[in-house]
PDB file of C-alpha atoms and ligand atoms in Angstrom:
ATOM      1  CA  MET A   1       0.000   0.000   0.000  1.00 97.00           C
ATOM      2  CA  ARG A   2       1.048   3.619  -0.529  1.00 98.00           C
ATOM      3  CA  ILE A   3       0.942   5.180   2.926  1.00 98.00           C
ATOM      4  CA  HIS A   4       1.803   8.741   3.878  1.00 98.00           C
ATOM      5  CA  VAL A   5       2.844   9.269   7.495  1.00 99.00           C
ATOM      6  CA  GLY A   6       3.328  12.480   9.454  1.00 99.00           C
ATOM      7  CA  ALA A   7       3.715  13.691  13.022  1.00 99.00           C
ATOM      8  CA  ASP A   8       4.455  16.669  15.187  1.00 99.00           C
ATOM      9  CA  HIS A   9       7.160  16.679  17.871  1.00 98.00           C
ATOM     10  CA  ALA A  10       4.898  14.806  20.327  1.00 98.00           C
ATOM     11  CA  GLY A  11       4.240  12.077  17.794  1.00 98.00           C
ATOM     12  CA  PHE A  12       7.703  11.899  16.279  1.00 99.00           C
ATOM     13  CA  GLU A  13       8.931   8.863  18.190  1.00 98.00           C
ATOM     14  CA  LEU A  14       5.840   6.734  17.549  1.00 99.00           C
ATOM     15  CA  LYS A  15       5.738   7.855  13.910  1.00 99.00           C
ATOM     16  CA  GLU A  16       9.314   6.619  13.455  1.00 99.00           C
ATOM     17  CA  HIS A  17       8.302   3.253  14.882  1.00 98.00           C
ATOM     18  CA  VAL A  18       5.170   2.971  12.722  1.00 98.00           C
ATOM     19  CA  LYS A  19       7.072   4.037   9.618  1.00 98.00           C
ATOM     20  CA  ALA A  20       9.768   1.390  10.141  1.00 98.00           C
ATOM     21  CA  ARG A  21       7.190  -1.335  10.746  1.00 98.00           C
ATOM     22  CA  LEU A  22       5.168  -0.405   7.653  1.00 98.00           C
ATOM     23  CA  ALA A  23       8.299  -0.417   5.484  1.00 98.00           C
ATOM     24  CA  GLU A  24       9.343  -3.774   6.942  1.00 98.00           C
ATOM     25  CA  LEU A  25       5.965  -5.161   5.841  1.00 97.00           C
ATOM     26  CA  GLY A  26       6.623  -4.023   2.264  1.00 98.00           C
ATOM     27  CA  ASN A  27       4.499  -0.878   2.090  1.00 98.00           C
ATOM     28  CA  ASP A  28       5.495   2.149   0.037  1.00 98.00           C
ATOM     29  CA  VAL A  29       5.871   4.719   2.840  1.00 98.00           C
ATOM     30  CA  THR A  30       6.259   8.486   2.414  1.00 98.00           C
ATOM     31  CA  ASP A  31       7.263  10.424   5.516  1.00 99.00           C
ATOM     32  CA  VAL A  32       6.232  14.097   5.364  1.00 98.00           C
ATOM     33  CA  GLY A  33       7.914  14.858   8.712  1.00 98.00           C
ATOM     34  CA  THR A  34       8.491  16.097  11.259  1.00 98.00           C
ATOM     35  CA  TYR A  35      11.981  14.697  11.568  1.00 98.00           C
ATOM     36  CA  SER A  36      12.907  15.563  15.167  1.00 98.00           C
ATOM     37  CA  GLU A  37      11.434  16.401  18.558  1.00 98.00           C
ATOM     38  CA  GLU A  38      11.800  20.135  17.985  1.00 98.00           C
ATOM     39  CA  SER A  39       8.457  21.871  18.491  1.00 98.00           C
ATOM     40  CA  VAL A  40       6.330  22.261  15.340  1.00 99.00           C
ATOM     41  CA  ASP A  41       2.642  22.831  14.502  1.00 99.00           C
ATOM     42  CA  TYR A  42       0.602  19.677  13.844  1.00 99.00           C
ATOM     43  CA  PRO A  43      -1.789  21.206  11.243  1.00 99.00           C
ATOM     44  CA  ASP A  44       1.125  21.581   8.802  1.00 99.00           C
ATOM     45  CA  PHE A  45       1.715  17.826   8.759  1.00 99.00           C
ATOM     46  CA  ALA A  46      -1.973  16.946   8.874  1.00 99.00           C
ATOM     47  CA  ALA A  47      -2.492  19.087   5.774  1.00 98.00           C
ATOM     48  CA  GLU A  48       0.268  17.367   3.790  1.00 98.00           C
ATOM     49  CA  VAL A  49      -0.905  13.852   4.554  1.00 99.00           C
ATOM     50  CA  ALA A  50      -4.605  14.691   4.143  1.00 98.00           C
ATOM     51  CA  ARG A  51      -4.030  16.359   0.770  1.00 98.00           C
ATOM     52  CA  ALA A  52      -2.021  13.360  -0.479  1.00 98.00           C
ATOM     53  CA  VAL A  53      -4.891  11.033   0.474  1.00 98.00           C
ATOM     54  CA  ALA A  54      -7.544  13.333  -1.025  1.00 98.00           C
ATOM     55  CA  ARG A  55      -5.568  13.622  -4.300  1.00 98.00           C
ATOM     56  CA  GLY A  56      -5.205   9.854  -4.487  1.00 98.00           C
ATOM     57  CA  ASP A  57      -1.418   9.947  -4.124  1.00 98.00           C
ATOM     58  CA  ALA A  58      -1.719   7.763  -1.017  1.00 98.00           C
ATOM     59  CA  ASP A  59      -4.062   4.874  -0.222  1.00 98.00           C
ATOM     60  CA  SER A  60      -4.038   5.757   3.467  1.00 98.00           C
ATOM     61  CA  GLY A  61      -2.557   8.282   5.851  1.00 98.00           C
ATOM     62  CA  ILE A  62      -1.266   7.900   9.389  1.00 99.00           C
ATOM     63  CA  LEU A  63      -0.745  10.928  11.613  1.00 99.00           C
ATOM     64  CA  VAL A  64       0.638  11.069  15.129  1.00 99.00           C
ATOM     65  CA  CYS A  65       0.519  13.936  17.621  1.00 98.00           C
ATOM     66  CA  GLY A  66       0.324  13.934  21.419  1.00 98.00           C
ATOM     67  CA  THR A  67      -3.310  12.826  21.574  1.00 98.00           C
ATOM     68  CA  GLY A  68      -4.111  12.198  17.909  1.00 98.00           C
ATOM     69  CA  LEU A  69      -6.938  14.706  18.306  1.00 98.00           C
ATOM     70  CA  GLY A  70      -5.496  17.850  16.764  1.00 98.00           C
ATOM     71  CA  MET A  71      -4.301  15.827  13.791  1.00 99.00           C
ATOM     72  CA  ALA A  72      -7.801  14.404  13.249  1.00 99.00           C
ATOM     73  CA  ILE A  73      -9.470  17.808  13.530  1.00 98.00           C
ATOM     74  CA  ALA A  74      -7.038  19.346  11.051  1.00 98.00           C
ATOM     75  CA  ALA A  75      -7.035  16.447   8.554  1.00 98.00           C
ATOM     76  CA  ASN A  76     -10.848  16.410   8.473  1.00 98.00           C
ATOM     77  CA  LYS A  77     -10.849  19.961   7.061  1.00 97.00           C
ATOM     78  CA  VAL A  78      -9.590  18.571   3.753  1.00 97.00           C
ATOM     79  CA  PRO A  79     -12.552  17.494   1.580  1.00 96.00           C
ATOM     80  CA  GLY A  80     -12.598  13.767   0.932  1.00 97.00           C
ATOM     81  CA  VAL A  81     -10.694  12.932   4.099  1.00 98.00           C
ATOM     82  CA  ARG A  82     -12.270  10.860   6.858  1.00 98.00           C
ATOM     83  CA  ALA A  83      -9.741  10.910   9.669  1.00 98.00           C
ATOM     84  CA  VAL A  84     -10.277   9.051  12.931  1.00 98.00           C
ATOM     85  CA  GLN A  85      -8.352   8.803  16.142  1.00 98.00           C
ATOM     86  CA  ALA A  86      -8.291   5.173  17.273  1.00 98.00           C
ATOM     87  CA  SER A  87      -6.749   4.048  20.533  1.00 95.00           C
ATOM     88  CA  ASP A  88      -7.684   0.398  20.230  1.00 94.00           C
ATOM     89  CA  LEU A  89      -7.937  -2.299  17.644  1.00 96.00           C
ATOM     90  CA  GLU A  90     -11.706  -2.730  17.626  1.00 98.00           C
ATOM     91  CA  VAL A  91     -12.364   0.950  17.062  1.00 98.00           C
ATOM     92  CA  ALA A  92      -9.838   0.922  14.212  1.00 98.00           C
ATOM     93  CA  VAL A  93     -11.678  -2.002  12.616  1.00 98.00           C
ATOM     94  CA  MET A  94     -15.048  -0.237  12.887  1.00 98.00           C
ATOM     95  CA  ALA A  95     -13.589   2.987  11.504  1.00 98.00           C
ATOM     96  CA  ARG A  96     -12.795   1.075   8.315  1.00 98.00           C
ATOM     97  CA  ARG A  97     -15.913  -1.136   8.165  1.00 98.00           C
ATOM     98  CA  HIS A  98     -18.499   1.543   8.801  1.00 98.00           C
ATOM     99  CA  ASN A  99     -16.833   4.913   8.234  1.00 98.00           C
ATOM    100  CA  ASN A 100     -14.466   4.074   5.371  1.00 98.00           C
ATOM    101  CA  ALA A 101     -11.854   6.113   7.225  1.00 98.00           C
ATOM    102  CA  ASN A 102      -8.845   6.923   5.083  1.00 98.00           C
ATOM    103  CA  VAL A 103      -6.613   8.579   7.682  1.00 99.00           C
ATOM    104  CA  LEU A 104      -5.744   7.107  11.078  1.00 99.00           C
ATOM    105  CA  THR A 105      -4.465   9.349  13.844  1.00 99.00           C
ATOM    106  CA  LEU A 106      -2.641   8.029  16.886  1.00 99.00           C
ATOM    107  CA  PRO A 107      -1.926   9.433  20.372  1.00 98.00           C
ATOM    108  CA  GLY A 108       1.856   9.354  20.550  1.00 98.00           C
ATOM    109  CA  ARG A 109       1.934  10.295  24.222  1.00 98.00           C
ATOM    110  CA  TYR A 110      -0.577   7.634  25.258  1.00 98.00           C
ATOM    111  CA  MET A 111       0.090   4.596  23.082  1.00 98.00           C
ATOM    112  CA  SER A 112       2.812   1.966  23.231  1.00 98.00           C
ATOM    113  CA  PRO A 113       4.549   0.851  20.026  1.00 98.00           C
ATOM    114  CA  GLU A 114       3.021  -2.615  20.484  1.00 98.00           C
ATOM    115  CA  VAL A 115      -0.538  -1.294  20.620  1.00 98.00           C
ATOM    116  CA  ALA A 116       0.208   1.026  17.697  1.00 98.00           C
ATOM    117  CA  ASP A 117       1.286  -1.988  15.618  1.00 98.00           C
ATOM    118  CA  GLU A 118      -2.020  -3.724  16.389  1.00 98.00           C
ATOM    119  CA  VAL A 119      -4.146  -0.664  15.675  1.00 98.00           C
ATOM    120  CA  VAL A 120      -2.342   0.146  12.418  1.00 98.00           C
ATOM    121  CA  ALA A 121      -2.562  -3.478  11.215  1.00 98.00           C
ATOM    122  CA  ALA A 122      -6.289  -3.583  12.035  1.00 98.00           C
ATOM    123  CA  PHE A 123      -6.912  -0.292  10.247  1.00 98.00           C
ATOM    124  CA  LEU A 124      -4.982  -1.144   7.097  1.00 98.00           C
ATOM    125  CA  GLY A 125      -6.193  -4.728   6.988  1.00 98.00           C
ATOM    126  CA  THR A 126      -9.952  -4.090   7.215  1.00 98.00           C
ATOM    127  CA  GLU A 127     -12.212  -3.473   4.239  1.00 98.00           C
ATOM    128  CA  TYR A 128     -15.065  -0.981   4.080  1.00 98.00           C
ATOM    129  CA  GLU A 129     -18.428  -2.780   4.174  1.00 98.00           C
ATOM    130  CA  GLY A 130     -20.316  -0.359   1.930  1.00 97.00           C
ATOM    131  CA  GLY A 131     -24.051  -1.086   1.699  1.00 97.00           C
ATOM    132  CA  ARG A 132     -26.126   0.974   4.144  1.00 97.00           C
ATOM    133  CA  HIS A 133     -22.998   2.790   5.293  1.00 98.00           C
ATOM    134  CA  GLN A 134     -22.529   4.417   1.905  1.00 98.00           C
ATOM    135  CA  ARG A 135     -25.679   6.512   2.322  1.00 98.00           C
ATOM    136  CA  ARG A 136     -24.185   7.929   5.518  1.00 97.00           C
ATOM    137  CA  ILE A 137     -20.808   8.581   3.936  1.00 97.00           C
ATOM    138  CA  ASP A 138     -22.614  10.373   1.102  1.00 97.00           C
ATOM    139  CA  LYS A 139     -24.294  12.608   3.690  1.00 96.00           C
ATOM    140  CA  ILE A 140     -20.879  13.449   5.134  1.00 96.00           C
ATOM    141  CA  SER A 141     -19.679  14.328   1.631  1.00 95.00           C
ATOM    142  CA  ALA A 142     -22.743  16.539   1.187  1.00 95.00           C
ATOM    143  CA  LEU A 143     -21.804  18.363   4.387  1.00 94.00           C
ATOM    144  CA  GLU A 144     -18.428  19.157   2.859  1.00 92.00           C
ATOM    145  CA  GLU A 145     -20.205  20.790  -0.063  1.00 88.00           C
ATOM    146  CA  ARG A 146     -23.123  22.450   1.700  1.00 86.00           C
ATOM    147  CA  GLY A 147     -22.000  22.564   5.330  1.00 78.00           C
ATOM    148  CA  LEU A 148     -22.994  26.147   5.842  1.00 68.00           C
TER     149      LEU A 148
HETATM  150  C1  RB5 B   1       1.535  19.389  21.314  1.00 52.73           C
HETATM  151  O1  RB5 B   1       1.933  19.782  22.581  1.00 52.73           O
HETATM  152  C2  RB5 B   1       0.131  18.797  21.382  1.00 52.73           C
HETATM  153  O2  RB5 B   1      -0.795  19.796  21.626  1.00 52.73           O
HETATM  154  C3  RB5 B   1      -0.190  18.081  20.079  1.00 52.73           C
HETATM  155  O3  RB5 B   1       0.744  17.089  19.863  1.00 52.73           O
HETATM  156  C4  RB5 B   1      -1.532  17.375  20.002  1.00 52.73           C
HETATM  157  O4  RB5 B   1      -1.745  16.523  21.075  1.00 52.73           O
HETATM  158  C5  RB5 B   1      -2.690  18.204  19.672  1.00 52.73           C
HETATM  159  O5  RB5 B   1      -3.822  17.715  19.507  1.00 52.73           O
END
């Protein structure tokens, strides 16, 4: 899979771990940064990954900040992106099955590398169910167009 990853300073360490694991598994991984623990602003990295997913340059995106929350809020501003923060495997599975999420955000300050491996594998390995869920996704897309 083509996967874009990004993080801020609080997510840097976990992002490095996730990136290495994804590459080890044979994925085509693009790292948009950040590349150190020096303080940066998470929306900059959320925007890069979200735009790559929305353009179709990446199959999925993974973003890490302290809580995963700011990254999700920022990534969801890009039309076509459905970003979710998932702290456990079952939620990651449901985010794919029902929400067709295309960006996963992780809480770097509150998640071990082992749990991150499980959550990422569940997210990337689960198919969207479609069917009745598509009507709901279409309503989300309509909100992007006519939200105001
Ligand atoms: C950075 O201190 C922190 O606010 C950020 O990583 C993230 O948790 C925001 O949602």
